[in-house]
Structure formats: structure tokens, C-alpha cells
mmCIF file of C-alpha atoms in Angstrom:
data_model
loop_
_atom_site.group_PDB
_atom_site.id
_atom_site.type_symbol
_atom_site.label_atom_id
_atom_site.label_comp_id
_atom_site.label_asym_id
_atom_site.label_seq_id
_atom_site.Cartn_x
_atom_site.Cartn_y
_atom_site.Cartn_z
ATOM 1 C CA MET A 1 27.903 3.475 -30.526
ATOM 2 C CA GLY A 2 27.251 3.126 -26.639
ATOM 3 C CA ARG A 3 23.504 2.600 -26.940
ATOM 4 C CA PRO A 4 23.638 -0.196 -29.348
ATOM 5 C CA CYS A 5 26.167 -1.883 -27.118
ATOM 6 C CA ALA A 6 24.137 -1.165 -23.970
ATOM 7 C CA ARG A 7 20.705 -2.933 -25.936
ATOM 8 C CA ARG A 8 22.829 -6.045 -25.669
ATOM 9 C CA VAL A 9 23.058 -5.952 -21.939
ATOM 10 C CA SER A 10 20.074 -6.990 -19.812
ATOM 11 C CA ARG A 11 20.735 -5.167 -16.562
ATOM 12 C CA GLN A 12 19.700 -1.371 -17.033
ATOM 13 C CA SER A 13 22.358 -0.046 -14.656
ATOM 14 C CA VAL A 14 25.332 -1.746 -16.369
ATOM 15 C CA ALA A 15 23.798 -0.430 -19.701
ATOM 16 C CA GLN A 16 23.956 3.149 -18.336
ATOM 17 C CA THR A 17 27.358 2.951 -17.029
ATOM 18 C CA ILE A 18 28.363 1.609 -20.648
ATOM 19 C CA VAL A 19 26.529 4.822 -22.475
ATOM 20 C CA ARG A 20 28.451 7.174 -19.702
ATOM 21 C CA GLY A 21 31.789 5.485 -20.123
ATOM 22 C CA VAL A 22 31.639 5.682 -23.989
ATOM 23 C CA ARG A 23 30.327 8.970 -24.113
ATOM 24 C CA ALA A 24 33.699 10.058 -21.620
ATOM 25 C CA GLY A 25 35.955 8.375 -23.647
ATOM 26 C CA THR A 26 34.344 10.021 -26.826
ATOM 27 C CA ILE A 27 34.913 13.329 -25.301
ATOM 28 C CA GLY A 28 38.420 12.588 -24.103
ATOM 29 C CA THR A 29 39.733 11.026 -27.440
ATOM 30 C CA ALA A 30 38.121 14.533 -29.014
ATOM 31 C CA LEU A 31 39.902 16.361 -26.488
ATOM 32 C CA LEU A 32 43.213 14.673 -27.283
ATOM 33 C CA VAL A 33 42.916 15.031 -31.028
ATOM 34 C CA GLY A 34 42.017 18.837 -30.793
ATOM 35 C CA LEU A 35 44.705 19.394 -28.673
ATOM 36 C CA SER A 36 47.503 17.836 -30.687
ATOM 37 C CA ALA A 37 46.111 19.454 -33.587
ATOM 38 C CA ALA A 38 46.941 22.669 -31.829
ATOM 39 C CA GLY A 39 50.404 22.079 -31.559
ATOM 40 C CA PHE A 40 50.689 20.169 -28.079
ATOM 41 C CA GLN A 41 53.441 17.016 -28.016
ATOM 42 C CA PHE A 42 51.893 14.191 -26.914
ATOM 43 C CA GLU A 43 54.471 13.801 -24.206
ATOM 44 C CA GLU A 44 53.198 16.557 -22.991
ATOM 45 C CA LEU A 45 49.775 15.532 -23.059
ATOM 46 C CA LEU A 46 50.671 12.212 -21.315
ATOM 47 C CA LEU A 47 52.412 14.246 -18.642
ATOM 48 C CA GLY A 48 49.390 16.442 -18.272
ATOM 49 C CA THR A 49 46.925 13.908 -18.169
ATOM 50 C CA ALA A 50 48.982 12.292 -15.294
ATOM 51 C CA VAL A 51 49.189 15.460 -13.361
ATOM 52 C CA PHE A 52 45.588 15.621 -13.993
ATOM 53 C CA SER A 53 44.740 12.246 -12.700
ATOM 54 C CA ALA A 54 46.783 12.619 -9.758
ATOM 55 C CA VAL A 55 44.936 15.629 -8.579
ATOM 56 C CA ILE A 56 41.598 14.007 -9.425
ATOM 57 C CA GLY A 57 42.794 10.907 -7.269
ATOM 58 C CA ILE A 58 43.824 13.382 -3.999
ATOM 59 C CA VAL A 59 40.398 14.840 -4.370
ATOM 60 C CA LEU A 60 38.261 11.995 -4.581
ATOM 61 C CA ALA A 61 40.262 9.758 -1.966
ATOM 62 C CA PRO A 62 38.402 10.840 0.919
ATOM 63 C CA LEU A 63 35.143 10.184 -0.598
ATOM 64 C CA VAL A 64 35.982 7.090 -2.377
ATOM 65 C CA GLY A 65 37.319 5.846 0.872
ATOM 66 C CA GLU A 66 33.953 6.185 2.854
ATOM 67 C CA ASP A 67 32.662 3.522 0.872
ATOM 68 C CA GLU A 68 35.484 0.945 -0.230
ATOM 69 C CA HIS A 69 33.339 -1.646 -1.571
ATOM 70 C CA ALA A 70 31.046 0.782 -3.516
ATOM 71 C CA VAL A 71 32.095 -0.400 -6.823
ATOM 72 C CA ASP A 72 31.578 -4.126 -5.895
ATOM 73 C CA GLU A 73 28.626 -3.415 -4.509
ATOM 74 C CA VAL A 74 26.816 -2.046 -7.849
ATOM 75 C CA PRO A 75 26.833 -5.102 -9.849
ATOM 76 C CA ASP A 76 25.429 -6.904 -6.781
ATOM 77 C CA GLN A 77 22.294 -4.692 -6.271
ATOM 78 C CA PRO A 78 19.264 -7.385 -6.087
ATOM 79 C CA PHE A 79 17.343 -4.645 -8.022
ATOM 80 C CA GLU A 80 17.608 -2.407 -11.421
ATOM 81 C CA ILE A 81 16.589 0.757 -12.852
ATOM 82 C CA GLY A 82 13.056 0.716 -13.200
ATOM 83 C CA ASP A 83 12.148 -1.779 -10.491
ATOM 84 C CA MET A 84 9.552 -1.392 -8.085
ATOM 85 C CA ILE A 85 11.064 -2.164 -4.703
ATOM 86 C CA GLU A 86 10.088 -1.736 -0.940
ATOM 87 C CA LEU A 87 12.467 -0.806 2.025
ATOM 88 C CA GLU A 88 12.196 -2.261 5.324
ATOM 89 C CA ASP A 89 10.319 1.170 6.692
ATOM 90 C CA GLY A 90 7.550 0.642 4.101
ATOM 91 C CA THR A 91 9.079 2.977 1.286
ATOM 92 C CA THR A 92 7.743 1.929 -1.815
ATOM 93 C CA GLY A 93 8.804 3.316 -5.309
ATOM 94 C CA PHE A 94 10.767 2.999 -8.244
ATOM 95 C CA VAL A 95 14.583 3.018 -8.755
ATOM 96 C CA GLU A 96 15.366 6.077 -10.706
ATOM 97 C CA ASP A 97 18.903 5.798 -11.027
ATOM 98 C CA ILE A 98 22.220 3.633 -9.727
ATOM 99 C CA THR A 99 25.392 5.276 -9.297
ATOM 100 C CA ILE A 100 28.800 4.163 -7.655
ATOM 101 C CA ARG A 101 28.013 5.926 -4.277
ATOM 102 C CA TYR A 102 24.296 6.361 -3.992
ATOM 103 C CA THR A 103 20.792 4.839 -5.188
ATOM 104 C CA LYS A 104 18.083 7.070 -5.851
ATOM 105 C CA ILE A 105 14.229 5.920 -5.597
ATOM 106 C CA PHE A 106 11.231 7.653 -6.435
ATOM 107 C CA THR A 107 8.802 6.773 -3.923
ATOM 108 C CA LEU A 108 5.075 6.514 -4.535
ATOM 109 C CA ASP A 109 4.559 9.989 -2.795
ATOM 110 C CA ASN A 110 6.003 11.527 -5.751
ATOM 111 C CA THR A 111 9.657 12.486 -3.988
ATOM 112 C CA PHE A 112 13.005 11.157 -4.193
ATOM 113 C CA LEU A 113 14.909 9.249 -1.768
ATOM 114 C CA VAL A 114 18.602 9.049 -2.227
ATOM 115 C CA VAL A 115 20.018 6.077 -0.601
ATOM 116 C CA PRO A 116 23.925 5.549 -0.079
ATOM 117 C CA ASN A 117 25.111 1.963 -1.406
ATOM 118 C CA GLY A 118 26.418 0.899 2.045
ATOM 119 C CA THR A 119 23.439 1.854 3.693
ATOM 120 C CA MET A 120 21.413 0.291 1.034
ATOM 121 C CA ARG A 121 23.083 -3.090 1.031
ATOM 122 C CA GLU A 122 22.187 -3.227 4.701
ATOM 123 C CA ARG A 123 18.586 -2.697 4.450
ATOM 124 C CA ASP A 124 15.942 -5.590 3.390
ATOM 125 C CA VAL A 125 14.525 -4.843 -0.148
ATOM 126 C CA THR A 126 11.711 -6.310 -1.289
ATOM 127 C CA ASN A 127 11.443 -6.460 -5.286
ATOM 128 C CA PHE A 128 8.143 -6.635 -6.732
ATOM 129 C CA SER A 129 9.633 -6.513 -10.209
ATOM 130 C CA ALA A 130 12.267 -9.334 -10.632
ATOM 131 C CA GLU A 131 11.890 -11.425 -13.209
ATOM 132 C CA ASP A 132 7.940 -11.738 -12.873
ATOM 133 C CA GLU A 133 5.416 -9.017 -11.768
ATOM 134 C CA ARG A 134 2.923 -11.362 -10.706
ATOM 135 C CA THR A 135 2.393 -10.950 -6.707
ATOM 136 C CA ARG A 136 0.697 -13.071 -4.483
ATOM 137 C CA ARG A 137 -1.277 -11.611 -1.566
ATOM 138 C CA SER A 138 -3.520 -12.581 1.297
ATOM 139 C CA ILE A 139 -7.039 -11.517 3.043
ATOM 140 C CA ASP A 140 -7.932 -13.056 6.648
ATOM 141 C CA VAL A 141 -11.819 -13.137 6.592
ATOM 142 C CA LEU A 142 -13.322 -14.212 10.242
ATOM 143 C CA VAL A 143 -16.938 -15.652 10.438
ATOM 144 C CA THR A 144 -19.234 -17.320 13.030
ATOM 145 C CA TYR A 145 -19.320 -20.867 13.739
ATOM 146 C CA GLU A 146 -22.906 -21.150 12.927
ATOM 147 C CA SER A 147 -22.078 -19.867 8.931
ATOM 148 C CA ASP A 148 -21.856 -22.527 6.699
ATOM 149 C CA ILE A 149 -17.784 -22.617 5.836
ATOM 150 C CA ALA A 150 -18.021 -24.229 2.315
ATOM 151 C CA GLU A 151 -20.373 -21.488 0.953
ATOM 152 C CA ALA A 152 -18.176 -18.998 2.871
ATOM 153 C CA ARG A 153 -14.800 -20.208 0.900
ATOM 154 C CA ARG A 154 -16.865 -20.333 -2.375
ATOM 155 C CA LEU A 155 -18.010 -16.774 -1.954
ATOM 156 C CA VAL A 156 -14.885 -15.368 -0.948
ATOM 157 C CA GLU A 157 -13.020 -16.964 -3.953
ATOM 158 C CA ARG A 158 -15.663 -15.747 -6.317
ATOM 159 C CA ALA A 159 -15.430 -11.937 -4.843
ATOM 160 C CA ALA A 160 -11.908 -12.233 -5.739
ATOM 161 C CA ARG A 161 -12.363 -13.374 -9.365
ATOM 162 C CA ASP A 162 -14.570 -10.510 -9.765
ATOM 163 C CA CYS A 163 -11.747 -7.900 -9.291
ATOM 164 C CA ASP A 164 -10.025 -7.147 -13.134
ATOM 165 C CA ALA A 165 -6.797 -6.873 -11.625
ATOM 166 C CA VAL A 166 -6.955 -10.559 -9.814
ATOM 167 C CA ILE A 167 -5.385 -13.533 -11.963
ATOM 168 C CA ASP A 168 -8.860 -15.913 -11.913
ATOM 169 C CA GLY A 169 -7.398 -19.131 -13.524
ATOM 170 C CA GLY A 170 -4.618 -20.431 -15.752
ATOM 171 C CA PRO A 171 -1.589 -22.526 -15.551
ATOM 172 C CA ASP A 172 0.040 -22.999 -11.850
ATOM 173 C CA ILE A 173 2.508 -20.196 -11.055
ATOM 174 C CA ARG A 174 6.076 -21.834 -10.362
ATOM 175 C CA ILE A 175 7.912 -20.513 -7.451
ATOM 176 C CA GLY A 176 11.529 -21.903 -6.976
ATOM 177 C CA VAL A 177 10.646 -25.778 -7.494
ATOM 178 C CA ALA A 178 7.272 -25.607 -5.968
ATOM 179 C CA ARG A 179 3.770 -24.389 -8.003
ATOM 180 C CA TYR A 180 0.868 -22.722 -6.837
ATOM 181 C CA MET A 181 -2.633 -22.491 -8.092
ATOM 182 C CA ALA A 182 -3.155 -19.546 -10.237
ATOM 183 C CA GLY A 183 -6.776 -18.266 -9.112
ATOM 184 C CA PRO A 184 -8.121 -17.495 -5.674
ATOM 185 C CA ASP A 185 -7.966 -19.915 -3.209
ATOM 186 C CA CYS A 186 -9.607 -19.664 0.058
ATOM 187 C CA ARG A 187 -8.434 -22.246 2.990
ATOM 188 C CA LEU A 188 -9.877 -22.876 6.357
ATOM 189 C CA HIS A 189 -6.970 -21.558 8.486
ATOM 190 C CA GLU A 190 -7.713 -21.969 12.206
ATOM 191 C CA PHE A 191 -10.443 -21.817 15.042
ATOM 192 C CA GLY A 192 -10.139 -18.900 16.829
ATOM 193 C CA ASP A 193 -11.640 -17.525 19.749
ATOM 194 C CA ASN A 194 -14.477 -15.448 18.163
ATOM 195 C CA GLY A 195 -14.864 -17.489 14.833
ATOM 196 C CA ILE A 196 -13.453 -19.388 12.198
ATOM 197 C CA LEU A 197 -10.390 -18.030 10.104
ATOM 198 C CA LEU A 198 -10.436 -18.143 6.511
ATOM 199 C CA ARG A 199 -7.363 -17.105 4.632
ATOM 200 C CA LEU A 200 -7.987 -15.982 1.130
ATOM 201 C CA ARG A 201 -4.521 -16.399 -1.306
ATOM 202 C CA TYR A 202 -4.949 -14.583 -4.646
ATOM 203 C CA TRP A 203 -2.056 -13.182 -7.316
ATOM 204 C CA VAL A 204 -2.250 -9.847 -8.733
ATOM 205 C CA LYS A 205 -1.315 -9.048 -12.364
ATOM 206 C CA LYS A 206 0.949 -6.025 -11.617
ATOM 207 C CA PRO A 207 2.308 -4.770 -8.355
ATOM 208 C CA TYR A 208 1.624 -1.247 -8.907
ATOM 209 C CA LYS A 209 -1.743 -1.003 -6.855
ATOM 210 C CA LEU A 210 -1.750 -3.217 -4.479
ATOM 211 C CA ALA A 211 -3.465 -1.187 -1.923
ATOM 212 C CA LYS A 212 -6.474 -0.586 -4.335
ATOM 213 C CA VAL A 213 -6.428 -4.135 -5.500
ATOM 214 C CA GLN A 214 -6.804 -5.508 -1.727
ATOM 215 C CA SER A 215 -9.764 -2.652 -0.922
ATOM 216 C CA ASP A 216 -11.228 -3.869 -3.967
ATOM 217 C CA VAL A 217 -11.184 -7.513 -3.063
ATOM 218 C CA ASN A 218 -12.581 -6.658 0.442
ATOM 219 C CA THR A 219 -15.437 -4.585 -0.829
ATOM 220 C CA ARG A 220 -16.512 -7.423 -2.942
ATOM 221 C CA ILE A 221 -16.070 -10.018 -0.084
ATOM 222 C CA ARG A 222 -18.422 -7.834 1.863
ATOM 223 C CA GLU A 223 -21.090 -7.261 -0.513
ATOM 224 C CA ARG A 224 -21.001 -11.500 -1.424
ATOM 225 C CA LEU A 225 -21.202 -12.367 2.444
ATOM 226 C CA ALA A 226 -24.109 -9.853 3.162
ATOM 227 C CA ASP A 227 -26.304 -11.450 0.972
ATOM 228 C CA ALA A 228 -25.752 -14.996 1.807
ATOM 229 C CA ASP A 229 -25.918 -17.126 5.081
ATOM 230 C CA VAL A 230 -22.763 -16.500 6.378
ATOM 231 C CA GLU A 231 -22.096 -14.127 9.251
ATOM 232 C CA MET A 232 -18.728 -12.352 9.649
ATOM 233 C CA ALA A 233 -17.457 -12.770 13.265
ATOM 234 C CA TYR A 234 -16.372 -10.051 15.621
ATOM 235 C CA PRO A 235 -14.505 -9.883 19.270
ATOM 236 C CA HIS A 236 -17.517 -10.126 22.003
ATOM 237 C CA ARG A 237 -17.891 -11.096 25.433
ATOM 238 C CA HIS A 238 -20.674 -13.339 26.973
ATOM 239 C CA LEU A 239 -20.706 -12.541 30.621
ATOM 240 C CA VAL A 240 -22.262 -15.537 32.935
ATOM 241 C CA PHE A 241 -22.977 -14.950 36.798
ATOM 242 C CA ASP A 242 -22.633 -17.927 39.292
ATOM 243 C CA GLY A 243 -24.984 -18.277 42.099
ATOM 244 C CA THR A 244 -21.966 -16.767 44.467
ATOM 245 C CA SER A 245 -22.594 -13.629 43.008
ATOM 246 C CA GLY A 246 -26.355 -13.046 44.009
ATOM 247 C CA VAL A 247 -29.424 -12.468 41.911
ATOM 248 C CA ALA A 248 -31.159 -9.267 41.209
ATOM 249 C CA ARG A 249 -34.939 -9.987 40.183
ATOM 250 C CA VAL A 250 -36.784 -6.959 38.179
ATOM 251 C CA ASP A 251 -40.540 -7.248 37.769
ATOM 252 C CA ALA A 252 -41.645 -4.975 34.826
ATOM 253 C CA ASP A 253 -45.064 -4.607 36.313
ATOM 254 C CA SER A 254 -43.826 -3.481 39.855
ATOM 255 C CA GLY A 255 -42.575 0.126 38.665
ATOM 256 C CA ALA A 256 -46.066 0.922 37.506
ATOM 257 C CA ALA A 257 -47.961 -0.649 40.591
ATOM 258 C CA THR A 258 -45.835 1.330 43.100
ATOM 259 C CA GLN A 259 -46.231 4.453 41.302
ATOM 260 C CA ALA A 260 -50.348 3.587 41.620
ATOM 261 C CA ASP A 261 -49.852 3.548 45.162
ATOM 262 C CA ALA A 262 -48.038 6.345 45.586
ATOM 263 C CA ASP A 263 -50.569 8.445 43.658
ATOM 264 C CA ARG A 264 -53.333 7.103 46.220
ATOM 265 C CA VAL A 265 -51.539 8.100 49.440
ATOM 266 C CA ALA A 266 -50.507 11.294 47.902
ATOM 267 C CA GLY A 267 -54.443 11.699 47.331
ATOM 268 C CA ALA A 268 -55.585 10.662 50.888
ATOM 269 C CA THR A 269 -52.823 13.216 52.652
ATOM 270 C CA GLY A 270 -54.404 16.019 50.579
ATOM 271 C CA SER A 271 -57.734 15.167 51.526
ATOM 272 C CA GLU A 272 -57.067 15.075 55.538
ATOM 273 C CA THR A 273 -55.204 18.523 55.141
ATOM 274 C CA ALA A 274 -57.880 20.307 53.586
ATOM 275 C CA ALA A 275 -60.414 19.112 56.740
ATOM 276 C CA PRO A 276 -60.935 21.539 59.677
ATOM 277 C CA GLU A 277 -59.045 20.895 62.682
ATOM 278 C CA GLY A 278 -62.294 19.813 64.934
ATOM 279 C CA GLY A 279 -63.276 17.182 62.964
ATOM 280 C CA ASP A 280 -65.867 19.030 61.305
ATOM 281 C CA THR A 281 -66.786 17.655 57.568
ATOM 282 C CA GLY A 282 -68.510 20.689 56.556
ATOM 283 C CA ASP A 283 -72.008 18.925 56.219
ATOM 284 C CA GLU A 284 -73.921 21.388 59.008
ATOM 285 C CA PRO A 285 -74.874 24.517 57.848
ATOM 286 C CA PRO A 286 -73.269 27.644 59.156
ATOM 287 C CA GLU A 287 -75.246 29.897 62.356
ATOM 288 C CA SER A 288 -77.619 32.358 61.380
ATOM 289 C CA PRO A 289 -77.264 35.978 62.474
ATOM 290 C CA ASP A 290 -81.396 35.991 63.632
ATOM 291 C CA ARG A 291 -80.701 33.424 65.980
ATOM 292 C CA ASP A 292 -77.627 35.217 67.610
ATOM 293 C CA ALA A 293 -79.905 38.130 68.281
ATOM 294 C CA ASP A 294 -82.881 36.123 70.017
ATOM 295 C CA GLU A 295 -80.285 34.320 72.187
ATOM 296 C CA ALA A 296 -79.135 38.474 73.419
ATOM 297 C CA GLU A 297 -82.808 39.287 74.035
ATOM 298 C CA ARG A 298 -83.067 36.324 76.245
#
């Protein structure tokens, strides 16, 4: 009975609450019928139910008091069970369950995150599955001032269309009262210090693998621009020295000439060191022993 009623409700959290309520009511009714068949009086059953409810109320009063608006918060949640959401701290996942006290999120890291509804209401929540799953993303591309801007824009748009997960065209997508181009659109965003900034906007069919789609688009942009007359810019500095800072002149041939002069000086110094101190160059033959003997007899 509960599930047919739940199918008529669009909000999955409300449908789940209906199923649980019908199930609890069925179990309670069966319990009362069983006790009545066992011989218990209806008045005694009512008295016992009242006492039991009072005890439950006393036990749950401190817990419910922590979130006095918990019951009102559940219907006002900006997401439903099964929606893909992103919290303000970057946590992304799917809503697994919504109760009166907390919301359970199944994160993309394969972990469960349980957030109290009071805290959940105070957070900024991005819902990727609300009404339309198509999600628009943007990528900035910096090219040099010497590049062909028209060609660069055309190549960037074509690179995005090459990805299967990107919507390549069709009817305009309506957001509120405005309509936006469904296909990739690259515009000149601004003139930067290091180049011209192009901004690509494209729509993704499903929001479940946004990081992978962005990586694929970036890869195809790099491949497209590498084969064309478009150069991607990067931060750099050009240093210019004025006349007050001095000029250092460097001659490429002066180094070789200086080395040759040093070799010649070293060779001359070595020759002078090998010569005798008396200035004899070694051209005269040495004296004979017979000449010394003749001089001795004389």
C-alpha cells in the first residue's frame, strides 16, 4: 500500500517517509488486533499506549530539543535522495538518505558523510541534479598577442566538440528567463599582461565526471593549438638595462687571443730558465782534456 502511494509523490524523501509511516501503522494495527484477540480490553490498550507514548516523549525530548525546527527543515531541503550535490568545502557526493535529524551523503571517495540537518541548512549546497542535469563549465586559455585570435577561438571550440560528453549543439538551453547557446562558445575575455585571455564555455551532458571531461577538453585544446599558428602564452619577464646601469662589452674572440698570448709568454719564460747563468748559449764545444795537460807542462 505504501509503495503505490509513494509512486504518486515526486519527492523521494517524502515518498520514503510515506512508506515508513504506512509500514509503522500496519505493524501497530496488527499489534493492537493481536492484543485484542488475546483478551486485552480496548481501554487497557489505550491506557498502555498513552503511558508508552509518554515514556517515549520523555526519552526523546532532549534529542528533539537540539533541532527544534528539524521537522520543518526536511521538506525545505534543496535536494532529494539520489541527487548529486557539492558542499562549500568541496565535498561532492550523492544524497543517500534524509531523516528528521540528519542527511547522509555517499561521497565520491566511497565514504559516508553524515551531516545534521541544522548544520546542513546553514551550508551552501550546489545541486547538480536539480531539474536539469546539464551543467555549464568554463576553461581559460591564454595565447600570445602575435597569435591569430580568430583561428584560436575556432580551434578551441572544435576541441570541445571532439569530446563525447560535451553538448556540441542543438536548441538553446534556458536558465530562468535567459537562453544560452548549447554548443561550445569561446570568447575574448580580456587583454592580460602576458597574453590574450580566451574563455571557453561548454555544457556537459551529465555532472558525474566533470573532472575527467575538463581534462579531456584541455588535452584536445593543447593538441589543436600545437598544430596551428597559435602559441600559448605563459608569464615571463623582459629585462631592459638603461644607460645609468653601465655597459659590459664582451668580445667572443678576445678569450682565444688572450690564451694564445699567455702560451707565448709561458714558452719564452721556460727558454730563459733553461739557459746558463753566464749567458752561454751552448754553441762553443767543451774543452778537451789533452789541452789541459799541455798547459800544465808549460
